[in-house]
Amino acid sequence: MHVEIGALDGVLMFISTPHRDERGFFTRTFDVSVATAHGLDPASFIQDSQSRTIRGGIRALHGRAGRGEAKLVRCARGAILDVLVDARPGSSTYGEQMSVVLDDENFTHLYVPPGLLHGYQALTEADVCYRIDREHDPAEDISVRYDDPDLAIQWPLPVTAISRRDLAAQSWRQLRTRLETALDPNPRDVSNNDVP
């Protein structure tokens, strides 16, 4: 297993080396010593989840407010286009995005640091496994529409399914304003502009 650095600050891709023979294959999907050598605390990942998504279905773009959550993501069956957007105002890659194909051929395991928006489109029917470092708190959920014009993400397939919640998500511009206002120690009150 080796590690590649992602295009966004803090993103890592753990690349497995599958061993194939007439029976099929065997591969390591995670290695504590490799993760530790790259600054991760494997013991901090406290919940595992799995989703199944039909071909063309989109789950996007989700994140957590507050201190966020770190996650490890891999596609156990099928293939997905995984998309990340940096929603950390202080980051050197704030507002930028990256995408990577995760599949059951190469077994890349993606480390997503706290503060990024995450989503994907299933390129086949796909099972995706997540390992996260915090218990889920729905009150901290944030999301941006998958088809936000400012992000202009190029999803490769026509959308076959998306949740009502994802369709009701805010725009990237709205989330940026919220995030940047939260960091401003002296926000201006623009509600009373005409009052002397």
PDB file of C-alpha atoms in Angstrom:
ATOM      1  CA  MET A   1       0.000   0.000   0.000  1.00  0.00           C
ATOM      2  CA  HIS A   2       1.220   3.474  -0.845  1.00  0.00           C
ATOM      3  CA  VAL A   3      -0.175   6.956  -0.271  1.00  0.00           C
ATOM      4  CA  GLU A   4      -0.762   9.774  -2.738  1.00  0.00           C
ATOM      5  CA  ILE A   5      -1.472  13.378  -1.794  1.00  0.00           C
ATOM      6  CA  GLY A   6      -4.774  14.786  -3.054  1.00  0.00           C
ATOM      7  CA  ALA A   7      -5.279  18.106  -4.819  1.00  0.00           C
ATOM      8  CA  LEU A   8      -6.960  19.602  -1.725  1.00  0.00           C
ATOM      9  CA  ASP A   9      -5.028  20.373   1.449  1.00  0.00           C
ATOM     10  CA  GLY A  10      -4.988  17.349   3.767  1.00  0.00           C
ATOM     11  CA  VAL A  11      -6.617  14.838   1.393  1.00  0.00           C
ATOM     12  CA  LEU A  12      -4.853  11.478   1.162  1.00  0.00           C
ATOM     13  CA  MET A  13      -5.431   8.492  -1.113  1.00  0.00           C
ATOM     14  CA  PHE A  14      -4.374   5.105   0.220  1.00  0.00           C
ATOM     15  CA  ILE A  15      -3.653   2.957  -2.835  1.00  0.00           C
ATOM     16  CA  SER A  16      -3.830  -0.809  -2.355  1.00  0.00           C
ATOM     17  CA  THR A  17      -1.989  -3.452  -4.339  1.00  0.00           C
ATOM     18  CA  PRO A  18      -4.453  -6.267  -5.070  1.00  0.00           C
ATOM     19  CA  HIS A  19      -3.044  -9.782  -5.400  1.00  0.00           C
ATOM     20  CA  ARG A  20      -4.982 -11.635  -8.105  1.00  0.00           C
ATOM     21  CA  ASP A  21      -5.049 -15.312  -9.049  1.00  0.00           C
ATOM     22  CA  GLU A  22      -7.489 -17.857 -10.461  1.00  0.00           C
ATOM     23  CA  ARG A  23      -9.662 -17.573  -7.325  1.00  0.00           C
ATOM     24  CA  GLY A  24     -10.108 -13.801  -7.594  1.00  0.00           C
ATOM     25  CA  PHE A  25      -8.131 -11.314  -5.532  1.00  0.00           C
ATOM     26  CA  PHE A  26      -6.973 -10.346  -2.055  1.00  0.00           C
ATOM     27  CA  THR A  27      -6.158  -6.781  -1.035  1.00  0.00           C
ATOM     28  CA  ARG A  28      -5.492  -4.767   2.093  1.00  0.00           C
ATOM     29  CA  THR A  29      -7.984  -1.914   2.336  1.00  0.00           C
ATOM     30  CA  PHE A  30      -6.476  -0.247   5.410  1.00  0.00           C
ATOM     31  CA  ASP A  31      -3.163  -0.370   7.254  1.00  0.00           C
ATOM     32  CA  VAL A  32      -2.785   1.226  10.695  1.00  0.00           C
ATOM     33  CA  SER A  33       0.981   1.698  10.382  1.00  0.00           C
ATOM     34  CA  VAL A  34       0.663   3.419   6.989  1.00  0.00           C
ATOM     35  CA  ALA A  35      -2.139   5.673   8.271  1.00  0.00           C
ATOM     36  CA  THR A  36      -0.166   6.567  11.395  1.00  0.00           C
ATOM     37  CA  ALA A  37       2.931   7.363   9.324  1.00  0.00           C
ATOM     38  CA  HIS A  38       0.802   9.915   7.425  1.00  0.00           C
ATOM     39  CA  GLY A  39      -0.525  11.668  10.533  1.00  0.00           C
ATOM     40  CA  LEU A  40      -3.824   9.865  11.070  1.00  0.00           C
ATOM     41  CA  ASP A  41      -4.974   8.390  14.357  1.00  0.00           C
ATOM     42  CA  PRO A  42      -6.699   5.145  13.321  1.00  0.00           C
ATOM     43  CA  ALA A  43      -8.303   4.785  16.761  1.00  0.00           C
ATOM     44  CA  SER A  44     -10.191   8.051  16.234  1.00  0.00           C
ATOM     45  CA  PHE A  45     -12.508   6.504  13.630  1.00  0.00           C
ATOM     46  CA  ILE A  46     -15.475   5.420  15.724  1.00  0.00           C
ATOM     47  CA  GLN A  47     -18.308   4.629  13.294  1.00  0.00           C
ATOM     48  CA  ASP A  48     -18.516   2.529  10.132  1.00  0.00           C
ATOM     49  CA  SER A  49     -21.377   2.905   7.670  1.00  0.00           C
ATOM     50  CA  GLN A  50     -22.239   1.549   4.237  1.00  0.00           C
ATOM     51  CA  SER A  51     -24.538   2.789   1.486  1.00  0.00           C
ATOM     52  CA  ARG A  52     -25.803   1.250  -1.735  1.00  0.00           C
ATOM     53  CA  THR A  53     -26.658   3.575  -4.617  1.00  0.00           C
ATOM     54  CA  ILE A  54     -28.161   2.839  -8.011  1.00  0.00           C
ATOM     55  CA  ARG A  55     -26.263   3.747 -11.200  1.00  0.00           C
ATOM     56  CA  GLY A  56     -26.540   7.491 -11.802  1.00  0.00           C
ATOM     57  CA  GLY A  57     -27.698   8.197  -8.247  1.00  0.00           C
ATOM     58  CA  ILE A  58     -26.071  11.127  -6.467  1.00  0.00           C
ATOM     59  CA  ARG A  59     -25.381  11.632  -2.776  1.00  0.00           C
ATOM     60  CA  ALA A  60     -24.038  15.168  -2.488  1.00  0.00           C
ATOM     61  CA  LEU A  61     -22.702  17.526  -1.231  1.00  0.00           C
ATOM     62  CA  HIS A  62     -22.559  16.930   2.523  1.00  0.00           C
ATOM     63  CA  GLY A  63     -20.440  18.211   5.394  1.00  0.00           C
ATOM     64  CA  ARG A  64     -20.484  19.050   9.079  1.00  0.00           C
ATOM     65  CA  ALA A  65     -20.478  22.427  10.794  1.00  0.00           C
ATOM     66  CA  GLY A  66     -18.408  23.103  13.877  1.00  0.00           C
ATOM     67  CA  ARG A  67     -15.187  21.125  14.010  1.00  0.00           C
ATOM     68  CA  GLY A  68     -16.384  18.943  11.132  1.00  0.00           C
ATOM     69  CA  GLU A  69     -15.614  15.268  10.764  1.00  0.00           C
ATOM     70  CA  ALA A  70     -12.857  13.268   9.174  1.00  0.00           C
ATOM     71  CA  LYS A  71     -13.784  10.237   7.118  1.00  0.00           C
ATOM     72  CA  LEU A  72     -12.259   7.364   5.235  1.00  0.00           C
ATOM     73  CA  VAL A  73     -14.250   6.445   2.121  1.00  0.00           C
ATOM     74  CA  ARG A  74     -13.925   3.480  -0.228  1.00  0.00           C
ATOM     75  CA  CYS A  75     -16.078   1.798  -2.831  1.00  0.00           C
ATOM     76  CA  ALA A  76     -16.469  -1.865  -1.886  1.00  0.00           C
ATOM     77  CA  ARG A  77     -18.561  -2.834  -4.932  1.00  0.00           C
ATOM     78  CA  GLY A  78     -18.921  -1.077  -8.269  1.00  0.00           C
ATOM     79  CA  ALA A  79     -17.576   2.392  -9.038  1.00  0.00           C
ATOM     80  CA  ILE A  80     -18.261   5.994  -8.072  1.00  0.00           C
ATOM     81  CA  LEU A  81     -17.033   9.450  -8.978  1.00  0.00           C
ATOM     82  CA  ASP A  82     -16.174  10.917  -5.575  1.00  0.00           C
ATOM     83  CA  VAL A  83     -16.161  14.725  -5.335  1.00  0.00           C
ATOM     84  CA  LEU A  84     -14.692  16.928  -2.587  1.00  0.00           C
ATOM     85  CA  VAL A  85     -15.051  20.696  -2.135  1.00  0.00           C
ATOM     86  CA  ASP A  86     -12.863  22.559   0.358  1.00  0.00           C
ATOM     87  CA  ALA A  87     -15.216  24.484   2.691  1.00  0.00           C
ATOM     88  CA  ARG A  88     -12.512  25.635   5.147  1.00  0.00           C
ATOM     89  CA  PRO A  89     -12.178  29.440   4.842  1.00  0.00           C
ATOM     90  CA  GLY A  90      -8.603  29.424   6.195  1.00  0.00           C
ATOM     91  CA  SER A  91      -7.378  26.661   3.891  1.00  0.00           C
ATOM     92  CA  SER A  92      -4.953  27.267   1.033  1.00  0.00           C
ATOM     93  CA  THR A  93      -7.376  25.349  -1.227  1.00  0.00           C
ATOM     94  CA  TYR A  94     -10.613  26.979   0.039  1.00  0.00           C
ATOM     95  CA  GLY A  95     -13.328  26.847  -2.613  1.00  0.00           C
ATOM     96  CA  GLU A  96     -11.432  24.404  -4.796  1.00  0.00           C
ATOM     97  CA  GLN A  97     -12.645  20.923  -5.672  1.00  0.00           C
ATOM     98  CA  MET A  98     -11.234  17.574  -6.693  1.00  0.00           C
ATOM     99  CA  SER A  99     -12.701  14.324  -7.912  1.00  0.00           C
ATOM    100  CA  VAL A 100     -11.433  10.765  -8.004  1.00  0.00           C
ATOM    101  CA  VAL A 101     -12.902   7.492  -9.208  1.00  0.00           C
ATOM    102  CA  LEU A 102     -13.190   4.948  -6.390  1.00  0.00           C
ATOM    103  CA  ASP A 103     -13.942   1.388  -7.446  1.00  0.00           C
ATOM    104  CA  ASP A 104     -13.662  -2.313  -6.627  1.00  0.00           C
ATOM    105  CA  GLU A 105     -10.737  -2.768  -9.024  1.00  0.00           C
ATOM    106  CA  ASN A 106      -8.144  -0.370  -7.596  1.00  0.00           C
ATOM    107  CA  PHE A 107      -9.449  -0.208  -3.983  1.00  0.00           C
ATOM    108  CA  THR A 108      -8.325   3.360  -3.302  1.00  0.00           C
ATOM    109  CA  HIS A 109      -9.263   4.446   0.212  1.00  0.00           C
ATOM    110  CA  LEU A 110      -9.838   8.220   0.384  1.00  0.00           C
ATOM    111  CA  TYR A 111      -9.086  10.221   3.540  1.00  0.00           C
ATOM    112  CA  VAL A 112     -11.330  13.291   3.753  1.00  0.00           C
ATOM    113  CA  PRO A 113     -10.221  15.770   6.438  1.00  0.00           C
ATOM    114  CA  PRO A 114     -12.718  17.807   8.495  1.00  0.00           C
ATOM    115  CA  GLY A 115     -14.230  20.819   6.745  1.00  0.00           C
ATOM    116  CA  LEU A 116     -14.667  19.389   3.267  1.00  0.00           C
ATOM    117  CA  LEU A 117     -17.940  18.822   1.464  1.00  0.00           C
ATOM    118  CA  HIS A 118     -18.224  15.286   0.138  1.00  0.00           C
ATOM    119  CA  GLY A 119     -20.439  13.670  -2.450  1.00  0.00           C
ATOM    120  CA  TYR A 120     -20.472  11.124  -5.215  1.00  0.00           C
ATOM    121  CA  GLN A 121     -22.310   9.748  -8.213  1.00  0.00           C
ATOM    122  CA  ALA A 122     -22.579   5.999  -8.691  1.00  0.00           C
ATOM    123  CA  LEU A 123     -21.097   4.997 -12.054  1.00  0.00           C
ATOM    124  CA  THR A 124     -22.532   1.494 -11.535  1.00  0.00           C
ATOM    125  CA  GLU A 125     -24.706   0.210  -8.742  1.00  0.00           C
ATOM    126  CA  ALA A 126     -22.236   0.781  -5.930  1.00  0.00           C
ATOM    127  CA  ASP A 127     -21.628   0.025  -2.261  1.00  0.00           C
ATOM    128  CA  VAL A 128     -19.670   2.734  -0.456  1.00  0.00           C
ATOM    129  CA  CYS A 129     -18.103   2.263   2.982  1.00  0.00           C
ATOM    130  CA  TYR A 130     -17.422   5.188   5.320  1.00  0.00           C
ATOM    131  CA  ARG A 131     -15.442   5.286   8.538  1.00  0.00           C
ATOM    132  CA  ILE A 132     -15.930   8.549  10.469  1.00  0.00           C
ATOM    133  CA  ASP A 133     -14.311  10.061  13.539  1.00  0.00           C
ATOM    134  CA  ARG A 134     -17.415  11.509  15.244  1.00  0.00           C
ATOM    135  CA  GLU A 135     -20.917  10.376  16.057  1.00  0.00           C
ATOM    136  CA  HIS A 136     -23.403  11.804  13.601  1.00  0.00           C
ATOM    137  CA  ASP A 137     -25.281  14.871  14.835  1.00  0.00           C
ATOM    138  CA  PRO A 138     -27.982  15.933  12.347  1.00  0.00           C
ATOM    139  CA  ALA A 139     -28.003  19.441  13.880  1.00  0.00           C
ATOM    140  CA  GLU A 140     -24.490  19.986  12.433  1.00  0.00           C
ATOM    141  CA  ASP A 141     -25.293  18.831   8.896  1.00  0.00           C
ATOM    142  CA  ILE A 142     -24.514  21.252   6.088  1.00  0.00           C
ATOM    143  CA  SER A 143     -25.080  20.685   2.399  1.00  0.00           C
ATOM    144  CA  VAL A 144     -24.799  22.331  -1.001  1.00  0.00           C
ATOM    145  CA  ARG A 145     -26.813  21.433  -4.080  1.00  0.00           C
ATOM    146  CA  TYR A 146     -25.144  18.951  -6.395  1.00  0.00           C
ATOM    147  CA  ASP A 147     -25.854  21.196  -9.407  1.00  0.00           C
ATOM    148  CA  ASP A 148     -24.742  24.499  -7.883  1.00  0.00           C
ATOM    149  CA  PRO A 149     -23.771  26.809 -10.784  1.00  0.00           C
ATOM    150  CA  ASP A 150     -20.801  28.360  -8.951  1.00  0.00           C
ATOM    151  CA  LEU A 151     -19.249  24.935  -8.348  1.00  0.00           C
ATOM    152  CA  ALA A 152     -20.248  23.616 -11.800  1.00  0.00           C
ATOM    153  CA  ILE A 153     -19.367  20.014 -10.948  1.00  0.00           C
ATOM    154  CA  GLN A 154     -19.293  17.832 -14.045  1.00  0.00           C
ATOM    155  CA  TRP A 155     -21.258  14.730 -13.046  1.00  0.00           C
ATOM    156  CA  PRO A 156     -20.585  12.110 -15.726  1.00  0.00           C
ATOM    157  CA  LEU A 157     -24.052  10.502 -15.947  1.00  0.00           C
ATOM    158  CA  PRO A 158     -27.635  11.734 -16.060  1.00  0.00           C
ATOM    159  CA  VAL A 159     -29.022  11.850 -12.504  1.00  0.00           C
ATOM    160  CA  THR A 160     -31.276   8.845 -11.849  1.00  0.00           C
ATOM    161  CA  ALA A 161     -31.949   9.436  -8.140  1.00  0.00           C
ATOM    162  CA  ILE A 162     -31.328  12.100  -5.517  1.00  0.00           C
ATOM    163  CA  SER A 163     -32.922  12.672  -2.117  1.00  0.00           C
ATOM    164  CA  ARG A 164     -35.399  15.454  -1.380  1.00  0.00           C
ATOM    165  CA  ARG A 165     -33.004  16.671   1.291  1.00  0.00           C
ATOM    166  CA  ASP A 166     -30.208  17.046  -1.277  1.00  0.00           C
ATOM    167  CA  LEU A 167     -32.533  18.864  -3.672  1.00  0.00           C
ATOM    168  CA  ALA A 168     -33.381  21.340  -0.877  1.00  0.00           C
ATOM    169  CA  ALA A 169     -29.718  22.058  -0.088  1.00  0.00           C
ATOM    170  CA  GLN A 170     -28.395  25.615  -0.093  1.00  0.00           C
ATOM    171  CA  SER A 171     -26.134  27.180  -2.682  1.00  0.00           C
ATOM    172  CA  TRP A 172     -22.339  27.332  -2.437  1.00  0.00           C
ATOM    173  CA  ARG A 173     -22.615  31.134  -2.229  1.00  0.00           C
ATOM    174  CA  GLN A 174     -24.979  30.886   0.781  1.00  0.00           C
ATOM    175  CA  LEU A 175     -22.698  28.436   2.576  1.00  0.00           C
ATOM    176  CA  ARG A 176     -19.593  30.560   1.894  1.00  0.00           C
ATOM    177  CA  THR A 177     -21.322  33.604   3.375  1.00  0.00           C
ATOM    178  CA  ARG A 178     -22.306  31.600   6.451  1.00  0.00           C
ATOM    179  CA  LEU A 179     -18.797  30.188   6.923  1.00  0.00           C
ATOM    180  CA  GLU A 180     -17.009  33.484   6.374  1.00  0.00           C
ATOM    181  CA  THR A 181     -19.415  35.405   8.630  1.00  0.00           C
ATOM    182  CA  ALA A 182     -18.804  32.891  11.407  1.00  0.00           C
ATOM    183  CA  LEU A 183     -15.070  33.694  11.219  1.00  0.00           C
ATOM    184  CA  ASP A 184     -15.465  37.483  11.162  1.00  0.00           C
ATOM    185  CA  PRO A 185     -14.945  38.830  14.725  1.00  0.00           C
ATOM    186  CA  ASN A 186     -16.613  42.167  13.787  1.00  0.00           C
ATOM    187  CA  PRO A 187     -19.479  41.405  11.405  1.00  0.00           C
ATOM    188  CA  ARG A 188     -21.182  44.498   9.994  1.00  0.00           C
ATOM    189  CA  ASP A 189     -24.895  44.881  10.618  1.00  0.00           C
ATOM    190  CA  VAL A 190     -26.209  45.543   7.137  1.00  0.00           C
ATOM    191  CA  SER A 191     -29.862  45.455   8.214  1.00  0.00           C
ATOM    192  CA  ASN A 192     -29.865  49.148   9.239  1.00  0.00           C
ATOM    193  CA  ASN A 193     -27.840  50.738   6.450  1.00  0.00           C
ATOM    194  CA  ASP A 194     -30.129  53.755   6.204  1.00  0.00           C
ATOM    195  CA  VAL A 195     -30.095  54.605   9.913  1.00  0.00           C
ATOM    196  CA  PRO A 196     -27.523  57.337  10.810  1.00  0.00           C
TER     197      PRO A 196
END
